PDB file of C-alpha atoms in Angstrom:
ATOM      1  CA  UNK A  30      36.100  11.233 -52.287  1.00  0.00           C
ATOM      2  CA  UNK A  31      36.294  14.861 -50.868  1.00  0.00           C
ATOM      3  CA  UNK A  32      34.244  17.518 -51.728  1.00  0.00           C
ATOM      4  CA  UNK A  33      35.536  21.211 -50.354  1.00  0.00           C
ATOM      5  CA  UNK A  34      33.233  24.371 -50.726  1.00  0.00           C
ATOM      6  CA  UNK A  35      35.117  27.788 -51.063  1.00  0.00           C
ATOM      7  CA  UNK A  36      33.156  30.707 -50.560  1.00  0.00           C
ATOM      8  CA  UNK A  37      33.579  34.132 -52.649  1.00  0.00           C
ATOM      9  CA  UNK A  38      30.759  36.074 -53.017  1.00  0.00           C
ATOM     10  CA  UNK A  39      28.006  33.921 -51.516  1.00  0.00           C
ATOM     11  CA  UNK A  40      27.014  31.339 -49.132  1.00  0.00           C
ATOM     12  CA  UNK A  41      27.499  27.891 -49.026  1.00  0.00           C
ATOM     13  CA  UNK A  42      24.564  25.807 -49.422  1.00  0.00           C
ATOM     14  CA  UNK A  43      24.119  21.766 -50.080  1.00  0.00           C
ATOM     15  CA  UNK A  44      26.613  20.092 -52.147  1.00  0.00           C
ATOM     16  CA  UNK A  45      25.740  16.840 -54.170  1.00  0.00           C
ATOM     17  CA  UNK A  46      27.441  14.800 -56.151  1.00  0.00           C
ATOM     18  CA  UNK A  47      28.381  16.117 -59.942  1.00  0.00           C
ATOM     19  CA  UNK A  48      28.928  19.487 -60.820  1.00  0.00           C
ATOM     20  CA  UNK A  49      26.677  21.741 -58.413  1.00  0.00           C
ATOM     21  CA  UNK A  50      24.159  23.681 -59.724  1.00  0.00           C
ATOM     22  CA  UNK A  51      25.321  27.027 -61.285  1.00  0.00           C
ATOM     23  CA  UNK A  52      28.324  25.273 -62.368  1.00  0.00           C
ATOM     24  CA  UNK A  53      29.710  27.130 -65.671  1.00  0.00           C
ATOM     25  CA  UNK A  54      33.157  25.940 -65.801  1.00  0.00           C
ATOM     26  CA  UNK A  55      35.267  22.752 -64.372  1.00  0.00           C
ATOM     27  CA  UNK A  56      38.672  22.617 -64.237  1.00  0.00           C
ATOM     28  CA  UNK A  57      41.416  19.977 -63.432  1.00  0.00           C
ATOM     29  CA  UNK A  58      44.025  21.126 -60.703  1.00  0.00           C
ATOM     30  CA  UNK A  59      46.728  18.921 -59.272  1.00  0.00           C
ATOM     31  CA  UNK A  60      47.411  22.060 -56.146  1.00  0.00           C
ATOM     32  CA  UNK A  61      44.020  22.520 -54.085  1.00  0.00           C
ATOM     33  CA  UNK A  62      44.365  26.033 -53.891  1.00  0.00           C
ATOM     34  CA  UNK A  63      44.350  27.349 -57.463  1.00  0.00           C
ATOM     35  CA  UNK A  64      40.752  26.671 -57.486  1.00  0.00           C
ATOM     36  CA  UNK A  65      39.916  29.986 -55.318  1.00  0.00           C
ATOM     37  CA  UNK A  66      42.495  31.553 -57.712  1.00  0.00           C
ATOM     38  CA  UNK A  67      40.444  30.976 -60.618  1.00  0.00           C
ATOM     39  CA  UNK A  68      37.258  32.469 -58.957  1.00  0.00           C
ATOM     40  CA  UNK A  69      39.178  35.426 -57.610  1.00  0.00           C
ATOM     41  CA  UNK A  70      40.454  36.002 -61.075  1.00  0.00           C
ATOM     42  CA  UNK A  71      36.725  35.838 -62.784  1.00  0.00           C
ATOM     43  CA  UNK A  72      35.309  37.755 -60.149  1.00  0.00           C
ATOM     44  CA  UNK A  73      33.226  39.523 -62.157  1.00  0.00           C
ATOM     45  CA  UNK A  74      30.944  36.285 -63.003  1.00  0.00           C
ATOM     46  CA  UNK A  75      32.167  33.902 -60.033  1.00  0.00           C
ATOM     47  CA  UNK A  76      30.333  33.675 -56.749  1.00  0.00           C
ATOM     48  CA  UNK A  77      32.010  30.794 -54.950  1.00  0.00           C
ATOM     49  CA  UNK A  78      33.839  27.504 -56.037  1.00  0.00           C
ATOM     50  CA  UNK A  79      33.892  23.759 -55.062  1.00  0.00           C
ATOM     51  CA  UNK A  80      36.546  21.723 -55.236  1.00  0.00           C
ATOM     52  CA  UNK A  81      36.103  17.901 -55.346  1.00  0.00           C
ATOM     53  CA  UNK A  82      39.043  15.411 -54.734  1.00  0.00           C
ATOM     54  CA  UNK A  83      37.600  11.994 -56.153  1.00  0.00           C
ATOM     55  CA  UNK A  84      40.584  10.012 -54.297  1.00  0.00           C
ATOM     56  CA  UNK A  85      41.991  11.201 -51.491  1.00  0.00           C
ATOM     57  CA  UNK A  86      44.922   9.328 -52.443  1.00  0.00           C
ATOM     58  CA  UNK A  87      45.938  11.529 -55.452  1.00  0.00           C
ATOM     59  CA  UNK A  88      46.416  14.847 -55.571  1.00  0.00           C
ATOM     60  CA  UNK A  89      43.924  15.761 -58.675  1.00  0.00           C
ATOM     61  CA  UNK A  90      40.969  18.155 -58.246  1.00  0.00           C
ATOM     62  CA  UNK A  91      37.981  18.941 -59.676  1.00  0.00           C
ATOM     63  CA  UNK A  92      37.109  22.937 -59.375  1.00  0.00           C
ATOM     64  CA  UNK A  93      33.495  23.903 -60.354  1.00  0.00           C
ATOM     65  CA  UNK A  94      33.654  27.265 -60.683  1.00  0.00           C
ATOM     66  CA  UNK A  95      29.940  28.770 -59.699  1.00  0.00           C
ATOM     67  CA  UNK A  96      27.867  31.772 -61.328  1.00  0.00           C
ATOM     68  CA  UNK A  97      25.105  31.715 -58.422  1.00  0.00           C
ATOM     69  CA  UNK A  98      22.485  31.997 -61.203  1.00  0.00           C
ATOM     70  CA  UNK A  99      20.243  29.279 -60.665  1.00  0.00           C
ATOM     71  CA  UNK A 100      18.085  28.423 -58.032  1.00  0.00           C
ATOM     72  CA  UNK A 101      19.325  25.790 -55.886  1.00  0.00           C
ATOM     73  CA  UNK A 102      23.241  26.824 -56.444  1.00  0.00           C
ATOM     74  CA  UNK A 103      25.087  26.619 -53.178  1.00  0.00           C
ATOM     75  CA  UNK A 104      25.921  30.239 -53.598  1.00  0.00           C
ATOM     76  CA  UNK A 105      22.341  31.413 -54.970  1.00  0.00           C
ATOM     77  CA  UNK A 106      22.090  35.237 -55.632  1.00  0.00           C
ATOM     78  CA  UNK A 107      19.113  36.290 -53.671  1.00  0.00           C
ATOM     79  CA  UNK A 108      17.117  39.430 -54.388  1.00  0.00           C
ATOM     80  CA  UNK A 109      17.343  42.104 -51.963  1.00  0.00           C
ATOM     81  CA  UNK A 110      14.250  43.096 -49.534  1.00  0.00           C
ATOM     82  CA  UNK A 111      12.638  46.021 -51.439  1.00  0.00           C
ATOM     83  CA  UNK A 112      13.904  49.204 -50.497  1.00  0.00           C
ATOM     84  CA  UNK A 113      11.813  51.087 -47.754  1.00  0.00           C
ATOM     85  CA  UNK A 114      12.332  55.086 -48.919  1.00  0.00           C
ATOM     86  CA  UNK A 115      10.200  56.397 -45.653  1.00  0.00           C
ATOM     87  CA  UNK A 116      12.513  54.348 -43.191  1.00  0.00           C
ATOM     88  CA  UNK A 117      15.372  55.876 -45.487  1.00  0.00           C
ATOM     89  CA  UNK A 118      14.206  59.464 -45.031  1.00  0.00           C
ATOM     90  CA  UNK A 119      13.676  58.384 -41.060  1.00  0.00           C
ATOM     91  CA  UNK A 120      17.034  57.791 -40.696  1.00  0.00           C
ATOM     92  CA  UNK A 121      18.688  60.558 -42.537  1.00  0.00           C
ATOM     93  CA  UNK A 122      16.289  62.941 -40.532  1.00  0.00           C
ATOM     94  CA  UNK A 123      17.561  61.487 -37.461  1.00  0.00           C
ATOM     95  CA  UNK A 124      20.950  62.027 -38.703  1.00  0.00           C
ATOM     96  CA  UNK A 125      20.690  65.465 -39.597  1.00  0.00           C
ATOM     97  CA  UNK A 126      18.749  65.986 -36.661  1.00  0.00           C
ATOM     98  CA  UNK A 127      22.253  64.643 -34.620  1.00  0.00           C
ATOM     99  CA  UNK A 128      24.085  67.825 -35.953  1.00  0.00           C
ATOM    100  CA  UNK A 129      21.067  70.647 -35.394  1.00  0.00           C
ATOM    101  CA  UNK A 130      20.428  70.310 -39.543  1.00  0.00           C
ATOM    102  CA  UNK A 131      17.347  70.906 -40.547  1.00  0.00           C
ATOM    103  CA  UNK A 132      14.937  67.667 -42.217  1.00  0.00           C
ATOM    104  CA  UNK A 133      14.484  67.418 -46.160  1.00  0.00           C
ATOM    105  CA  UNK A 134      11.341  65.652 -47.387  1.00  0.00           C
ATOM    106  CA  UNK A 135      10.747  62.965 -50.527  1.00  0.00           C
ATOM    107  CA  UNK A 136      10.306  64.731 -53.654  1.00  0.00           C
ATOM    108  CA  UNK A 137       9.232  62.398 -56.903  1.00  0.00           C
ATOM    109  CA  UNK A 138      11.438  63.728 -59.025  1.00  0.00           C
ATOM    110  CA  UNK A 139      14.612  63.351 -57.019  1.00  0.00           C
ATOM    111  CA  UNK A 140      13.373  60.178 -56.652  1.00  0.00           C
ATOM    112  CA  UNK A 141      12.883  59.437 -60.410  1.00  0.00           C
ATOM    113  CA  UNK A 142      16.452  60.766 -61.014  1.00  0.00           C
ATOM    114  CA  UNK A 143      18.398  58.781 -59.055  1.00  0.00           C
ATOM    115  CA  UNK A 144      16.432  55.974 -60.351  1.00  0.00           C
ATOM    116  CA  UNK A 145      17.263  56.640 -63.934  1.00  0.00           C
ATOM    117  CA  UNK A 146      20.969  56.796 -62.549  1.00  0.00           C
ATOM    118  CA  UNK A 147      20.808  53.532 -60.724  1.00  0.00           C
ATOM    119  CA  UNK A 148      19.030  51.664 -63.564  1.00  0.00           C
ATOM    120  CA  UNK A 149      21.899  53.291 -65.657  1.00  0.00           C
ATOM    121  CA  UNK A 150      24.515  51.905 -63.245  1.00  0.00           C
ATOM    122  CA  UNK A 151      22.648  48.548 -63.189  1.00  0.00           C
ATOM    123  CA  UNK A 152      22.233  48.394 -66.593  1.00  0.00           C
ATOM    124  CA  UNK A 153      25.996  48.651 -67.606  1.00  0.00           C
ATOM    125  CA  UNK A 154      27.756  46.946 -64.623  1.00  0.00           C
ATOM    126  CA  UNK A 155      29.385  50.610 -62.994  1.00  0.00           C
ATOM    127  CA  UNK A 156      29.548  53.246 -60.639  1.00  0.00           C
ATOM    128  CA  UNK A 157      29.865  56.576 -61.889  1.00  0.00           C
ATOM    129  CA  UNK A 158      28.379  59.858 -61.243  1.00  0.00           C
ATOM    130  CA  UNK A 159      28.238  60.258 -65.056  1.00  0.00           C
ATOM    131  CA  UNK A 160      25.826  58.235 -66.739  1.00  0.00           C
ATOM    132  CA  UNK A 161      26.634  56.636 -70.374  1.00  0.00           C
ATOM    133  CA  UNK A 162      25.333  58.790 -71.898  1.00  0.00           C
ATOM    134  CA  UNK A 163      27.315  62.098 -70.406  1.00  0.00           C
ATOM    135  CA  UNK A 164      24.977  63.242 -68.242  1.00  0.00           C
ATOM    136  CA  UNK A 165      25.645  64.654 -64.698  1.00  0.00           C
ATOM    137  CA  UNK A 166      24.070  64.698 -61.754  1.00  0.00           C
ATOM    138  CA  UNK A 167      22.366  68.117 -62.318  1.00  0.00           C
ATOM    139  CA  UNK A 168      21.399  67.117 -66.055  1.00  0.00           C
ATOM    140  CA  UNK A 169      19.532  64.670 -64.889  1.00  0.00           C
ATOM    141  CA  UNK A 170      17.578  66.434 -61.956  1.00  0.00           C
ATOM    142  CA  UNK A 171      16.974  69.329 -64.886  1.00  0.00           C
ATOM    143  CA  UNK A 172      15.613  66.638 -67.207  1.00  0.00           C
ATOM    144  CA  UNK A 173      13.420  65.449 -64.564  1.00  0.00           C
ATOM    145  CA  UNK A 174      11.802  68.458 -64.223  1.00  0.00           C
ATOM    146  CA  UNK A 175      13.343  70.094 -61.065  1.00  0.00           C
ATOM    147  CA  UNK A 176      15.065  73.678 -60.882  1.00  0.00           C
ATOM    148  CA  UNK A 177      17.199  73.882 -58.013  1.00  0.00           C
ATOM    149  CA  UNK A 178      19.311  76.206 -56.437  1.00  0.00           C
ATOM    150  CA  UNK A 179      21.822  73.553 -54.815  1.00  0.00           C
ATOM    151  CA  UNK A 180      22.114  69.780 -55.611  1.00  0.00           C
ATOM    152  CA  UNK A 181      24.283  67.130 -54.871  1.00  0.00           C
ATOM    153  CA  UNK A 182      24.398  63.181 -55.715  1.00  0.00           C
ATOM    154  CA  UNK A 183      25.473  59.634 -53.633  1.00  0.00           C
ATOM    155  CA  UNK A 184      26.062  56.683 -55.366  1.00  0.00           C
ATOM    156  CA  UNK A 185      27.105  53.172 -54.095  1.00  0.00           C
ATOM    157  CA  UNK A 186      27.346  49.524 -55.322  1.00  0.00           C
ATOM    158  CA  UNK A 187      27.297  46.582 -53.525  1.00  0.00           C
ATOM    159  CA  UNK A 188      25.666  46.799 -50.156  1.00  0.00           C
ATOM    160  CA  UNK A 189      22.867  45.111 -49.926  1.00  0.00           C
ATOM    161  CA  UNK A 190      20.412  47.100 -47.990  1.00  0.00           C
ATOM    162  CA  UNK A 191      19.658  50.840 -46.539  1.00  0.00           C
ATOM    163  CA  UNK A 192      21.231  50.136 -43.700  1.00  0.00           C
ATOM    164  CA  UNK A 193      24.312  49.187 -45.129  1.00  0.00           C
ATOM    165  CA  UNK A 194      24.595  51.743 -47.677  1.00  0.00           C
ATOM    166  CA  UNK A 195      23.853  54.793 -45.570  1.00  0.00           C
ATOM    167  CA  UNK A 196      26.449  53.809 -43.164  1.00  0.00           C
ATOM    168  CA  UNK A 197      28.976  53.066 -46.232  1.00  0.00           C
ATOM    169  CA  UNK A 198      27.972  56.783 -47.091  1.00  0.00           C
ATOM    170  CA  UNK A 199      28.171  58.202 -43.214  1.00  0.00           C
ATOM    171  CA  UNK A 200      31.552  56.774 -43.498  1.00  0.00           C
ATOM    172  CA  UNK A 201      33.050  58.339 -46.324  1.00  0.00           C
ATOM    173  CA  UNK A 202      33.574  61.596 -46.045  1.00  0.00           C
ATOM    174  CA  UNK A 203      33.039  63.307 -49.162  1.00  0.00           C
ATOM    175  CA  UNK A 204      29.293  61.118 -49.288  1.00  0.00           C
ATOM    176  CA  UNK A 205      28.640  62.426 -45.718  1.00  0.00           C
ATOM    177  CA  UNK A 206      29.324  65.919 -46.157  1.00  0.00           C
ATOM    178  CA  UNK A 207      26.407  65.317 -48.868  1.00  0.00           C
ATOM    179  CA  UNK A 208      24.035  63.685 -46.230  1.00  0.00           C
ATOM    180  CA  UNK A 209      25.095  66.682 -44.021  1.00  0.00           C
ATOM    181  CA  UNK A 210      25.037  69.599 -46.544  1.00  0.00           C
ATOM    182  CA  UNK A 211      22.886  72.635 -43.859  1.00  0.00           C
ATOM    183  CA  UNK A 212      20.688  74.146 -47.151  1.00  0.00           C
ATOM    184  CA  UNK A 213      18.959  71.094 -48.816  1.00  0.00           C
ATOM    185  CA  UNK A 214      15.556  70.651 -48.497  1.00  0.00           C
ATOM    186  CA  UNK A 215      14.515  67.445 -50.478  1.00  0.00           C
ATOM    187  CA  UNK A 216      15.655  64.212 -50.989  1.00  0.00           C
ATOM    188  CA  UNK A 217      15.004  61.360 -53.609  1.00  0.00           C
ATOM    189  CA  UNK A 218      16.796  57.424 -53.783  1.00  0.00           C
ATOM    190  CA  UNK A 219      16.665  54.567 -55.296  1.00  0.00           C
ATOM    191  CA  UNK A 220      18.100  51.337 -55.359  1.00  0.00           C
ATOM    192  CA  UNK A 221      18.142  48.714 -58.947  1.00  0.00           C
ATOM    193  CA  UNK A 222      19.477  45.303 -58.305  1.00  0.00           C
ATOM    194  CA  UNK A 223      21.108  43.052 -61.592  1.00  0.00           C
ATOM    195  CA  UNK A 224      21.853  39.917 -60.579  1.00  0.00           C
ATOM    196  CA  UNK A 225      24.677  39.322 -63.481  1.00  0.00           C
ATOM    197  CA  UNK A 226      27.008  41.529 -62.764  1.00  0.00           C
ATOM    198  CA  UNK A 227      29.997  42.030 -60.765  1.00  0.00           C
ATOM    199  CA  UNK A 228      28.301  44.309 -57.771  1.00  0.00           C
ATOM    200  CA  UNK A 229      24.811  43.746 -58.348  1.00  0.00           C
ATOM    201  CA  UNK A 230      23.247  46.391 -55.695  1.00  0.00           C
ATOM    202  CA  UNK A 231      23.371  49.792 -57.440  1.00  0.00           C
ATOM    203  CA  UNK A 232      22.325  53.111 -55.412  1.00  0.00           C
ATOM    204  CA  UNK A 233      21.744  56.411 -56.301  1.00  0.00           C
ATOM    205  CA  UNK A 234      20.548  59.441 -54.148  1.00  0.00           C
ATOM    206  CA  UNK A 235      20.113  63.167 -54.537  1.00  0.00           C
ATOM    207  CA  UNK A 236      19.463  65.985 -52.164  1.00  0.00           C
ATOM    208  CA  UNK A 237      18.772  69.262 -53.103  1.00  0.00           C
ATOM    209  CA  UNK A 238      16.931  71.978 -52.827  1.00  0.00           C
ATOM    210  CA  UNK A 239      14.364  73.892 -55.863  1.00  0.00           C
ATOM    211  CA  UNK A 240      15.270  77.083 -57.004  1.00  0.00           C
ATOM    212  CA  UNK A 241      13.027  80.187 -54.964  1.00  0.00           C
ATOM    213  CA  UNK A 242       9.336  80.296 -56.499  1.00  0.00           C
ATOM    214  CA  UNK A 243       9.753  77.257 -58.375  1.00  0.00           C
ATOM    215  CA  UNK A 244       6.582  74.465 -57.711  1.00  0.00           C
ATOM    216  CA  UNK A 245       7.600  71.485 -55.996  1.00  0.00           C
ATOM    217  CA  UNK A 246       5.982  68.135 -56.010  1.00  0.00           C
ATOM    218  CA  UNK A 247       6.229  65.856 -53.693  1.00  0.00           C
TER     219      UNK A 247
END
C-alpha cells in the first residue's frame, strides 16, 4: 500500500488509513496523475487530494478528493489572524510618507463601507467593485453617511493577511495609484473571511476625503 498527498490549496497534514477527513468524493483512477486533475478542475470546493495505491503491484488508485472543512483534514482551512486596522493605517502612512503624501486617518464609516462590501463579496463567492445589488463604491460611502469630495475603492481576494494584501495592492498599479492618490484624507478597511468558497479572504478598502464643512467622525 501507498498513500500519496497532493497539495492544492492547503497543507498537508497526517494521513491515516481510509478516506481522510474532509473527504467528499473518491474516485477510481488506473493513471496516478488524474487525481490532481480532478481537484484542479473542482477548484472551487477542492483544497488538496490524496491518492492511495492499495498494491503497489497494480496500477489502480484511490483519489480522495478533500474540501478542508473539517477539523483534522490534512488540508484544514484555518481562520485568518484578525485584522489589525491601526498597523494597517501604520503602514499606509509610512507609504505615503515614502512619496512626500500627506497621512489619512480611520474614519468609521469608511470603515463600515468597505465592510458591507467585503461581507457582500464574502457572502456571494466574488470580487467586484459592484455589489449585488448595483451599488458602487460611492453609493455605498453615501449610504453610510459620508459626503465626500473625492473617493476611491481597493478590493482583493485571497491573501491571507495585511501584509499580503497591501503589497498585492502596492503592486498593481491601478490599486496603488489609489493608496497614493495626494488629496485623500481618510481611510476605512475591512477584511470578511468564508471558509466555503473558492477565495475565502475578501478585502475591501476606501480612501477618501468629506466634502468641505461636512462633520466627520472618526
Amino acid at each position: 500500500m501507498a498513500f500519496f498527498i497532493i497539495p492544492h490549496l492547503g497543507a498537508a497534514g497526517t494521513i491515516l488509513d481510509g478516506p481522510p477527513i474532509g473527504t467528499y468524493k473518491t474516485v477510481t483512477l488506473t493513471e496516478a496523475s488524474v487525481c490532481s486533475e480532478l481537484c484542479h478542475a473542482e477548484e472551487q470546493v477542492c483544497r488538496g487530494s490524496v491518492l492511495l495505491q492499495p498494491d503497489i503491484t497494480q496500477e489502480v488508485y484511490q483519489c480522495y478528493l478533500n474540501d478542508g472543512l473539517s477539523a483534522g483534514s490534512p488540508f484544514e482551512i484555518l481562520p485568518p489572524e484578525p485584522l489589525d486596522i491601526e498597523v494597517a493605517v501604520n503602514d499606509l502612512n509610512k507609504y505615503r510618507a515614502e512619496y512626500g503624501l500627506s497621512p489619512v486617518t480611520l474614519n468609521k464609516k469608511l470603515n463600515n463601507a468597505s465592510l458591507r462590501h467585503a461581507e457582500d463579496m464574502a457572502r456571494n463567492g466574488m470580487i467586484s467593485h459592484t455589489g449585488t445589488d448595483g451599488s458602487s463604491h460611492s453609493d455605498r460611502v453615501q449610504e453610510h453617511g459620508y459626503d465626500f469630495s473625492i473617493a476611491a475603492e481597493n478590493v482583493a481576494s485571497g491573501q491571507e493577511s495585511w501584509n499580503g494584501v497591501f503589497k498585492a495592492w502596492q503592486d498593481s498599479p491601478g490599486h496603488n495609484e489609489n493608496l497614493l492618490l495626494p488629496d485623500v484624507t481618510e481611510f476605512g478597511v475591512a477584511l470578511v473571511y468564508e471558509r466555503t468558497t473558492q477565495y475565502r479572504y475578501y478585502w475591501a478598502m476606501v480612501v477618501a476625503s468629506p466634502f468641505p464643512g461636512t462633520f466627520t467622525e472618526y
